[in-house]
Amino acid sequence: MPASKSVFVTGATGFVGSHLTFRLLEQGHRVHALARGSKSSARERVHEVLHEVSGSDGSLGALLSRLEVMEGDISQPGLGLSDDVYGKTVSLTDEVWHCAASLSFAEDDREEIFRTNVGSTKNILQFVARTPSRRLQHVSTAYVAGNRPDVAMESDIDVGQSFKNPYEESKCRSELLVADAHRRGIARASVHRPSIVIGDSKTGRVTHFHGVYAFIRGLWSSLERIRRRSATREVIHLPLRVLGSKSGTLNFVPIDYVIDGMLHIASDDSSVGHTYHLSNPQPTPNMLWLPHICRVLGVEGIDLVESSQFAEHPITKMEMLFQKQMSFYYQYLQGEPQFDCRHALEALMGTAIRCPSVTIPFIEKMTGWYVDYLNRRQ
Ligand SMILES: NC(=O)c1ccc[n+]([C@@H]2O[C@H](COP(=O)([O-])OP(=O)(O)OC[C@H]3O[C@@H](n4cnc5c(N)ncnc54)[C@H](OP(=O)(O)O)[C@@H]3O)[C@@H](O)[C@H]2O)c1
């Protein structure tokens, strides 16, 4: 186990941040988690999500004594903390993990997305600059590569690419801020870029439902409506054309690989000043994951098509509804860059940390877990 550190984490109620916080506590570190309150307090929210992450196996109780939750807001100057608490926390912190972000892709949310993702990175850099070690682990995304048609290298940030949405653009802008702070000696930064994070590789279990889970949920809801109307549990034939590339891929990475990989990379000081793609060396072809998700959902007839298809045969009401529900995720079905992950693989060489291939059994396990979850909750 690495020596115990005092770690400041943002985004501990979120998918990546909660799993990270749990592992940091398991490794024996002390964690100061900055979180927002809503209907319940920040503390209750973080405890609740960590309970989910731990799988209620009773392991959490003993870890909570090393956790302090602080109510704040990363988009506020001083992170929304009092001067006293801010000053004390700064002086106690050995390392900062900045996971919090807005994951909205909506153009209408552009201002909020930039305030959260770019503004908060400025605020976090000010915090980091005052810590004794100035050590920052910045969680970004492989999709800062935007619409690049080629291979995205880990050392590339802004190479003049365009972006699919304000989220990608804001994450690229915040990486530029981190790189600049690193150059000026204000922070000693490593940047971690996961691709599309999915459930645990061993169990398929997941605690938050972004990205492909929203896609599965969209399909599941449409099918449930049909099943209720027709009172059948049989396989449904649903002729639904989905705008997407048959030759495209999606780069899925299980959460356990992302967390173990980032923590191992971060623990080695040679990672200071470098960026790592926590992406899958073998992205999953659209024509592999889609048919197998459909098989688990009990539906056939769903096909990826080019936009010209809709000119030939006008869009149906069902296709329109599905497209509306899924509009942001459609962007990713059109194709993605290839992510060169050489630095990450080299950093993990000699460890047991490997990115599992997202095979047919994996897709079925992951979808099966989520469909059971949705069925239980309805
Ligand atoms: N999930 C993925 O597939 C994926 C892929 C690549 C990269 N990433 C990166 O991983 C990081 C974490 O993503 P995630 O999937 O864990 O997202 P998430 O589940 O949506 O979590 C986002 C977290 O940020 C917090 N947050 C947002 N605005 C805040 C504010 N103003 N003040 C304090 N906290 C705030 C949220 O708190 P509330 O609970 O209060 O909203 C939540 O804890 C992000 O940097 C993201 O870009 C994620």
Short mmCIF file of C-alpha atoms and ligand atoms in Angstrom, two decimals:
data_model
loop_
_atom_site.label_atom_id
_atom_site.label_comp_id
_atom_site.label_asym_id
_atom_site.label_seq_id
_atom_site.Cartn_x
_atom_site.Cartn_y
_atom_site.Cartn_z
CA MET A 1 0.00 0.00 0.00
CA PRO A 2 1.36 3.46 -0.86
CA ALA A 3 2.18 5.75 2.11
CA SER A 4 -0.90 7.38 3.55
CA LYS A 5 -1.64 10.79 2.08
CA SER A 6 -4.17 13.51 2.67
CA VAL A 7 -6.13 13.77 -0.56
CA PHE A 8 -8.59 16.47 -1.62
CA VAL A 9 -11.22 15.11 -4.05
CA THR A 10 -13.87 16.94 -6.07
CA GLY A 11 -16.85 15.13 -7.62
CA ALA A 12 -17.13 12.44 -4.92
CA THR A 13 -20.89 12.09 -5.51
CA GLY A 14 -20.26 11.31 -9.20
CA PHE A 15 -19.43 8.07 -10.98
CA VAL A 16 -15.66 8.35 -11.26
CA GLY A 17 -15.15 10.44 -8.10
CA SER A 18 -17.12 8.07 -5.85
CA HIS A 19 -15.20 4.98 -7.01
CA LEU A 20 -11.95 6.90 -6.67
CA THR A 21 -12.81 8.09 -3.16
CA PHE A 22 -13.71 4.56 -2.09
CA ARG A 23 -10.40 3.14 -3.40
CA LEU A 24 -8.38 5.97 -1.82
CA LEU A 25 -10.00 5.19 1.53
CA GLU A 26 -9.38 1.47 0.99
CA GLN A 27 -5.71 2.25 0.32
CA GLY A 28 -5.51 3.94 3.71
CA HIS A 29 -5.49 7.58 2.63
CA ARG A 30 -7.34 10.41 4.36
CA VAL A 31 -9.85 12.06 2.01
CA HIS A 32 -11.33 15.56 2.12
CA ALA A 33 -14.22 15.43 -0.34
CA LEU A 34 -15.75 18.66 -1.59
CA ALA A 35 -19.40 18.15 -2.54
CA ARG A 36 -22.61 20.09 -2.96
CA GLY A 37 -25.60 19.72 -0.71
CA SER A 38 -29.05 19.44 -2.27
CA LYS A 39 -32.12 17.96 -0.55
CA SER A 40 -29.69 16.15 1.72
CA SER A 41 -26.39 17.47 3.04
CA ALA A 42 -23.13 17.01 1.15
CA ARG A 43 -22.04 14.54 3.82
CA GLU A 44 -25.20 12.43 3.50
CA ARG A 45 -24.92 12.44 -0.29
CA VAL A 46 -21.29 11.28 -0.30
CA HIS A 47 -21.93 8.62 2.35
CA GLU A 48 -24.92 7.35 0.38
CA VAL A 49 -23.03 7.02 -2.90
CA LEU A 50 -20.06 5.36 -1.19
CA HIS A 51 -22.50 2.88 0.29
CA GLU A 52 -23.63 2.08 -3.28
CA VAL A 53 -20.03 1.76 -4.48
CA SER A 54 -19.09 -0.56 -1.63
CA GLY A 55 -21.99 -2.83 -2.65
CA SER A 56 -23.23 -2.72 0.95
CA ASP A 57 -20.70 -5.42 1.83
CA GLY A 58 -20.02 -3.88 5.22
CA SER A 59 -16.52 -2.71 4.25
CA LEU A 60 -17.44 0.99 4.25
CA GLY A 61 -18.02 1.60 7.95
CA ALA A 62 -14.40 1.28 8.98
CA LEU A 63 -13.23 3.52 6.13
CA LEU A 64 -15.47 6.48 6.91
CA SER A 65 -13.33 7.60 9.85
CA ARG A 66 -10.73 8.76 7.29
CA LEU A 67 -13.28 10.74 5.26
CA GLU A 68 -14.24 14.36 5.80
CA VAL A 69 -16.91 15.82 3.56
CA MET A 70 -16.90 19.57 3.03
CA GLU A 71 -19.91 21.36 1.60
CA GLY A 72 -18.84 23.64 -1.23
CA ASP A 73 -19.13 24.47 -4.91
CA ILE A 74 -16.21 24.27 -7.31
CA SER A 75 -17.60 27.02 -9.52
CA GLN A 76 -17.46 29.54 -6.64
CA PRO A 77 -14.37 31.56 -5.77
CA GLY A 78 -12.67 29.85 -2.83
CA LEU A 79 -14.70 26.73 -3.76
CA GLY A 80 -17.54 28.09 -1.63
CA LEU A 81 -15.61 27.34 1.59
CA SER A 82 -15.03 29.80 4.43
CA ASP A 83 -11.55 31.41 4.46
CA ASP A 84 -10.71 29.48 7.59
CA VAL A 85 -11.71 26.06 6.24
CA TYR A 86 -10.08 26.82 2.85
CA GLY A 87 -6.78 27.81 4.50
CA LYS A 88 -6.70 24.79 6.81
CA THR A 89 -7.57 22.36 4.00
CA VAL A 90 -4.92 23.80 1.69
CA SER A 91 -2.22 23.36 4.29
CA LEU A 92 -3.27 19.74 5.00
CA THR A 93 -3.50 18.58 1.38
CA ASP A 94 -0.81 16.35 -0.16
CA GLU A 95 -2.62 15.78 -3.45
CA VAL A 96 -5.69 17.06 -5.29
CA TRP A 97 -7.91 14.91 -7.52
CA HIS A 98 -10.17 17.09 -9.66
CA CYS A 99 -13.01 14.88 -10.94
CA ALA A 100 -16.01 17.20 -10.70
CA ALA A 101 -17.46 18.42 -13.96
CA SER A 102 -20.66 19.08 -15.82
CA LEU A 103 -21.30 16.15 -18.16
CA SER A 104 -24.09 17.90 -20.04
CA PHE A 105 -23.57 17.91 -23.82
CA ALA A 106 -26.38 20.40 -24.49
CA GLU A 107 -25.64 23.57 -26.42
CA ASP A 108 -28.31 25.31 -24.29
CA ASP A 109 -26.18 24.57 -21.20
CA ARG A 110 -22.98 26.01 -22.73
CA GLU A 111 -22.60 28.79 -20.17
CA GLU A 112 -23.11 26.46 -17.20
CA ILE A 113 -20.81 23.81 -18.73
CA PHE A 114 -17.99 26.36 -19.18
CA ARG A 115 -18.56 27.85 -15.72
CA THR A 116 -18.34 24.39 -14.16
CA ASN A 117 -15.59 22.84 -16.24
CA VAL A 118 -13.34 25.79 -17.10
CA GLY A 119 -14.17 28.16 -14.21
CA SER A 120 -13.80 25.37 -11.66
CA THR A 121 -10.43 24.32 -13.05
CA LYS A 122 -9.22 27.92 -12.49
CA ASN A 123 -10.52 27.73 -8.91
CA ILE A 124 -8.90 24.34 -8.33
CA LEU A 125 -5.58 25.55 -9.73
CA GLN A 126 -5.63 28.44 -7.24
CA PHE A 127 -6.22 25.90 -4.48
CA VAL A 128 -3.44 23.59 -5.75
CA ALA A 129 -0.99 26.49 -5.99
CA ARG A 130 -1.33 27.03 -2.23
CA THR A 131 -0.85 23.36 -1.22
CA PRO A 132 2.66 22.38 -0.08
CA SER A 133 3.23 19.83 -2.88
CA ARG A 134 1.20 21.54 -5.66
CA ARG A 135 0.34 18.01 -6.87
CA LEU A 136 -2.73 17.81 -9.11
CA GLN A 137 -4.39 14.79 -10.68
CA HIS A 138 -6.72 16.25 -13.27
CA VAL A 139 -9.46 14.00 -14.65
CA SER A 140 -10.27 14.92 -18.21
CA THR A 141 -11.66 12.89 -21.13
CA ALA A 142 -10.18 11.20 -24.18
CA TYR A 143 -12.89 13.03 -26.16
CA VAL A 144 -11.01 16.34 -25.90
CA ALA A 145 -9.87 14.96 -29.27
CA GLY A 146 -13.27 16.15 -30.60
CA ASN A 147 -13.90 15.45 -34.27
CA ARG A 148 -10.38 14.39 -35.17
CA PRO A 149 -10.57 11.80 -37.92
CA ASP A 150 -7.16 10.35 -37.06
CA VAL A 151 -5.18 9.07 -34.08
CA ALA A 152 -5.25 11.23 -30.95
CA MET A 153 -1.96 11.12 -29.08
CA GLU A 154 -1.73 11.52 -25.32
CA SER A 155 0.55 14.55 -25.72
CA ASP A 156 -1.97 16.39 -27.98
CA ILE A 157 -4.38 18.92 -26.50
CA ASP A 158 -5.47 21.62 -28.89
CA VAL A 159 -4.45 20.72 -32.43
CA GLY A 160 -7.14 22.86 -34.03
CA GLN A 161 -9.82 20.18 -33.77
CA SER A 162 -13.53 20.99 -33.77
CA PHE A 163 -15.80 19.57 -31.08
CA LYS A 164 -19.06 17.62 -31.03
CA ASN A 165 -20.44 19.59 -28.10
CA PRO A 166 -19.56 22.24 -25.47
CA TYR A 167 -18.57 19.50 -22.99
CA GLU A 168 -15.64 18.34 -25.15
CA GLU A 169 -14.65 21.94 -25.86
CA SER A 170 -14.74 22.93 -22.19
CA LYS A 171 -12.69 19.90 -21.13
CA CYS A 172 -10.08 20.81 -23.76
CA ARG A 173 -10.02 24.40 -22.50
CA SER A 174 -9.55 23.24 -18.92
CA GLU A 175 -6.67 20.96 -19.95
CA LEU A 176 -5.00 23.98 -21.55
CA LEU A 177 -5.30 25.82 -18.22
CA VAL A 178 -3.74 22.86 -16.41
CA ALA A 179 -0.89 22.62 -18.92
CA ASP A 180 -0.22 26.36 -18.57
CA ALA A 181 -0.21 26.15 -14.75
CA HIS A 182 2.17 23.20 -14.96
CA ARG A 183 4.51 25.12 -17.27
CA ARG A 184 4.51 28.09 -14.89
CA GLY A 185 5.28 25.86 -11.88
CA ILE A 186 1.95 26.65 -10.20
CA ALA A 187 0.94 22.99 -10.28
CA ARG A 188 2.67 19.65 -10.70
CA ALA A 189 0.01 18.07 -12.82
CA SER A 190 -0.85 14.72 -14.36
CA VAL A 191 -3.84 14.46 -16.66
CA HIS A 192 -5.97 11.30 -16.84
CA ARG A 193 -8.24 10.88 -19.84
CA PRO A 194 -10.76 8.02 -19.58
CA SER A 195 -12.84 7.18 -22.66
CA ILE A 196 -16.45 5.95 -22.09
CA VAL A 197 -16.60 4.56 -18.59
CA ILE A 198 -18.87 1.54 -18.07
CA GLY A 199 -19.56 -0.88 -15.21
CA ASP A 200 -17.27 -3.18 -13.32
CA SER A 201 -15.49 -5.72 -15.52
CA LYS A 202 -16.15 -8.63 -13.17
CA THR A 203 -19.80 -8.04 -12.28
CA GLY A 204 -21.12 -5.53 -14.84
CA ARG A 205 -22.40 -3.52 -11.86
CA VAL A 206 -22.59 0.26 -12.26
CA THR A 207 -23.62 3.06 -9.92
CA HIS A 208 -24.28 5.97 -12.31
CA PHE A 209 -25.98 5.80 -15.70
CA HIS A 210 -24.35 8.03 -18.31
CA GLY A 211 -23.56 7.55 -21.99
CA VAL A 212 -24.35 4.08 -23.27
CA TYR A 213 -26.59 3.47 -20.24
CA ALA A 214 -28.80 6.35 -21.38
CA PHE A 215 -28.95 4.67 -24.79
CA ILE A 216 -29.97 1.34 -23.20
CA ARG A 217 -32.52 3.11 -20.99
CA GLY A 218 -34.01 4.91 -24.03
CA LEU A 219 -34.51 1.60 -25.82
CA TRP A 220 -35.75 -0.19 -22.70
CA SER A 221 -38.44 2.51 -22.08
CA SER A 222 -39.69 2.32 -25.68
CA LEU A 223 -39.88 -1.49 -25.44
CA GLU A 224 -41.65 -1.38 -22.09
CA ARG A 225 -44.32 0.90 -23.59
CA ILE A 226 -44.84 -1.58 -26.45
CA ARG A 227 -44.87 -4.55 -24.07
CA ARG A 228 -47.48 -2.92 -21.83
CA ARG A 229 -49.71 -2.19 -24.83
CA SER A 230 -49.39 -5.64 -26.37
CA ALA A 231 -49.14 -7.58 -23.08
CA THR A 232 -46.22 -9.67 -24.33
CA ARG A 233 -42.80 -10.56 -22.95
CA GLU A 234 -41.72 -12.14 -26.27
CA VAL A 235 -38.93 -10.76 -28.47
CA ILE A 236 -40.24 -7.60 -30.12
CA HIS A 237 -39.67 -6.81 -33.76
CA LEU A 238 -39.08 -3.08 -33.86
CA PRO A 239 -38.02 -1.68 -37.23
CA LEU A 240 -36.04 1.29 -35.87
CA ARG A 241 -33.38 3.05 -37.88
CA VAL A 242 -30.69 4.63 -35.74
CA LEU A 243 -28.43 7.23 -37.26
CA GLY A 244 -24.91 5.85 -36.94
CA SER A 245 -21.91 4.36 -38.67
CA LYS A 246 -21.79 0.60 -39.17
CA SER A 247 -17.99 0.76 -39.35
CA GLY A 248 -17.69 2.97 -36.23
CA THR A 249 -16.58 1.98 -32.74
CA LEU A 250 -17.16 3.12 -29.18
CA ASN A 251 -14.25 3.08 -26.77
CA PHE A 252 -15.58 1.49 -23.56
CA VAL A 253 -13.46 1.16 -20.42
CA PRO A 254 -14.62 -0.56 -17.24
CA ILE A 255 -14.62 1.61 -14.10
CA ASP A 256 -12.27 -0.75 -12.21
CA TYR A 257 -9.59 -0.39 -14.93
CA VAL A 258 -9.96 3.41 -14.91
CA ILE A 259 -9.64 3.71 -11.13
CA ASP A 260 -6.82 1.17 -10.69
CA GLY A 261 -5.00 2.59 -13.70
CA MET A 262 -5.25 6.22 -12.62
CA LEU A 263 -4.22 5.45 -9.04
CA HIS A 264 -1.21 3.44 -10.13
CA ILE A 265 -0.08 6.09 -12.62
CA ALA A 266 -0.62 8.87 -10.05
CA SER A 267 1.43 7.04 -7.43
CA ASP A 268 4.58 7.31 -9.55
CA ASP A 269 6.18 10.76 -9.61
CA SER A 270 7.44 10.17 -13.13
CA SER A 271 3.83 10.84 -14.24
CA VAL A 272 4.16 14.54 -13.29
CA GLY A 273 3.74 16.63 -16.45
CA HIS A 274 2.25 13.79 -18.50
CA THR A 275 -1.15 12.82 -19.88
CA TYR A 276 -2.61 9.32 -20.02
CA HIS A 277 -5.39 7.85 -22.11
CA LEU A 278 -7.30 5.45 -19.87
CA SER A 279 -8.91 4.11 -22.99
CA ASN A 280 -9.40 0.64 -24.37
CA PRO A 281 -6.64 -0.48 -26.77
CA GLN A 282 -9.45 -2.42 -28.51
CA PRO A 283 -12.48 -0.18 -29.08
CA THR A 284 -15.77 -2.04 -29.52
CA PRO A 285 -17.29 -2.05 -33.03
CA ASN A 286 -20.81 -0.59 -33.17
CA MET A 287 -21.84 -3.76 -34.98
CA LEU A 288 -20.77 -5.80 -31.96
CA TRP A 289 -22.22 -3.92 -29.00
CA LEU A 290 -25.53 -2.83 -30.59
CA PRO A 291 -26.81 -6.30 -31.66
CA HIS A 292 -25.87 -7.79 -28.30
CA ILE A 293 -27.48 -5.02 -26.27
CA CYS A 294 -30.60 -5.61 -28.42
CA ARG A 295 -30.44 -9.36 -27.79
CA VAL A 296 -30.46 -8.82 -24.02
CA LEU A 297 -33.28 -6.28 -24.32
CA GLY A 298 -35.30 -8.78 -26.39
CA VAL A 299 -35.64 -6.69 -29.51
CA GLU A 300 -34.77 -7.18 -33.16
CA GLY A 301 -34.98 -4.92 -36.20
CA ILE A 302 -32.76 -2.08 -34.94
CA ASP A 303 -30.29 -0.99 -37.54
CA LEU A 304 -27.61 1.67 -37.87
CA VAL A 305 -28.19 3.77 -40.99
CA GLU A 306 -26.76 6.82 -42.74
CA SER A 307 -28.76 10.07 -42.85
CA SER A 308 -29.53 9.57 -46.59
CA GLN A 309 -31.84 6.68 -45.52
CA PHE A 310 -34.20 9.18 -43.94
CA ALA A 311 -34.42 11.11 -47.20
CA GLU A 312 -35.47 7.93 -49.02
CA HIS A 313 -37.95 6.74 -46.34
CA PRO A 314 -39.16 9.51 -43.99
CA ILE A 315 -38.53 9.15 -40.29
CA THR A 316 -41.30 7.38 -38.32
CA LYS A 317 -42.90 8.71 -35.11
CA MET A 318 -41.10 6.08 -33.03
CA GLU A 319 -37.73 6.90 -34.68
CA MET A 320 -38.33 10.60 -34.04
CA LEU A 321 -39.12 9.99 -30.37
CA PHE A 322 -36.07 7.77 -29.90
CA GLN A 323 -33.84 10.26 -31.72
CA LYS A 324 -35.13 13.09 -29.51
CA GLN A 325 -34.46 11.13 -26.33
CA MET A 326 -31.01 10.17 -27.50
CA SER A 327 -29.97 13.22 -29.51
CA PHE A 328 -26.71 13.95 -27.68
CA TYR A 329 -25.49 10.37 -27.83
CA TYR A 330 -26.12 10.11 -31.56
CA GLN A 331 -23.02 12.26 -32.08
CA TYR A 332 -20.89 9.41 -30.78
CA LEU A 333 -22.46 6.81 -33.07
CA GLN A 334 -21.09 8.60 -36.12
CA GLY A 335 -17.49 7.61 -35.36
CA GLU A 336 -14.74 8.54 -32.92
CA PRO A 337 -10.99 9.15 -33.07
CA GLN A 338 -8.56 6.38 -32.26
CA PHE A 339 -6.91 6.96 -28.90
CA ASP A 340 -3.23 6.12 -28.69
CA CYS A 341 -2.77 4.87 -25.10
CA ARG A 342 0.91 3.97 -25.21
CA HIS A 343 1.93 6.09 -22.20
CA ALA A 344 -0.77 4.55 -20.01
CA LEU A 345 0.09 1.00 -21.09
CA GLU A 346 3.80 1.63 -20.48
CA ALA A 347 3.07 3.08 -17.03
CA LEU A 348 0.99 0.00 -16.15
CA MET A 349 3.49 -2.50 -17.53
CA GLY A 350 4.62 -5.00 -14.88
CA THR A 351 1.38 -4.58 -12.92
CA ALA A 352 -1.71 -6.79 -13.07
CA ILE A 353 -3.77 -3.81 -14.28
CA ARG A 354 -5.04 -4.58 -17.80
CA CYS A 355 -7.89 -3.10 -19.74
CA PRO A 356 -10.33 -5.98 -20.41
CA SER A 357 -11.64 -6.38 -23.95
CA VAL A 358 -15.29 -5.54 -24.18
CA THR A 359 -16.35 -8.91 -25.58
CA ILE A 360 -19.84 -10.30 -26.25
CA PRO A 361 -20.08 -11.91 -22.77
CA PHE A 362 -18.98 -8.60 -21.23
CA ILE A 363 -21.63 -6.62 -23.15
CA GLU A 364 -24.29 -9.14 -22.16
CA LYS A 365 -23.20 -9.03 -18.50
CA MET A 366 -23.18 -5.22 -18.43
CA THR A 367 -26.55 -4.88 -20.22
CA GLY A 368 -28.08 -7.73 -18.23
CA TRP A 369 -27.10 -6.06 -14.96
CA TYR A 370 -28.66 -2.75 -16.02
CA VAL A 371 -31.85 -4.27 -17.44
CA ASP A 372 -32.39 -6.21 -14.18
CA TYR A 373 -31.88 -2.94 -12.31
CA LEU A 374 -34.43 -1.10 -14.52
CA ASN A 375 -36.95 -3.96 -14.23
CA ARG A 376 -36.64 -4.00 -10.44
CA ARG A 377 -37.25 -0.26 -10.20
CA GLN A 378 -40.35 0.03 -12.37
N1 LIG B 1 -18.37 8.96 -17.05
C1 LIG B 1 -17.60 8.86 -18.12
O1 LIG B 1 -17.84 8.03 -19.01
C2 LIG B 1 -16.39 9.75 -18.27
C3 LIG B 1 -15.58 9.53 -19.37
C4 LIG B 1 -14.44 10.32 -19.53
C5 LIG B 1 -14.12 11.29 -18.61
N2 LIG B 1 -14.95 11.50 -17.56
C6 LIG B 1 -14.56 12.57 -16.62
O2 LIG B 1 -14.59 12.05 -15.31
C7 LIG B 1 -14.94 13.09 -14.40
C8 LIG B 1 -16.10 12.60 -13.56
O3 LIG B 1 -17.18 12.27 -14.40
P1 LIG B 1 -18.37 11.38 -13.85
O4 LIG B 1 -18.72 10.40 -14.89
O5 LIG B 1 -18.07 10.93 -12.51
O6 LIG B 1 -19.53 12.49 -13.81
P2 LIG B 1 -20.78 12.61 -12.83
O7 LIG B 1 -21.19 11.27 -12.35
O8 LIG B 1 -21.80 13.45 -13.55
O9 LIG B 1 -20.20 13.42 -11.62
C9 LIG B 1 -19.90 14.77 -11.72
C10 LIG B 1 -19.51 15.24 -10.35
O10 LIG B 1 -19.16 16.63 -10.42
C11 LIG B 1 -19.85 17.29 -9.35
N3 LIG B 1 -20.07 18.71 -9.64
C12 LIG B 1 -20.57 19.25 -10.77
N4 LIG B 1 -20.65 20.58 -10.62
C13 LIG B 1 -20.20 20.88 -9.37
C14 LIG B 1 -20.06 22.06 -8.63
N5 LIG B 1 -20.38 23.25 -9.15
N6 LIG B 1 -19.53 21.99 -7.38
C15 LIG B 1 -19.20 20.79 -6.83
N7 LIG B 1 -19.32 19.63 -7.49
C16 LIG B 1 -19.82 19.67 -8.74
C17 LIG B 1 -21.16 16.54 -9.25
O11 LIG B 1 -21.79 16.87 -8.05
P3 LIG B 1 -23.39 16.79 -7.86
O12 LIG B 1 -23.66 15.37 -7.47
O13 LIG B 1 -23.67 17.78 -6.80
O14 LIG B 1 -24.01 17.16 -9.18
C18 LIG B 1 -20.65 15.11 -9.32
O15 LIG B 1 -20.10 14.72 -8.10
C19 LIG B 1 -15.29 14.31 -15.23
O16 LIG B 1 -14.19 15.18 -15.21
C20 LIG B 1 -15.52 13.74 -16.63
O17 LIG B 1 -15.18 14.69 -17.60
C21 LIG B 1 -16.07 10.75 -17.34
#
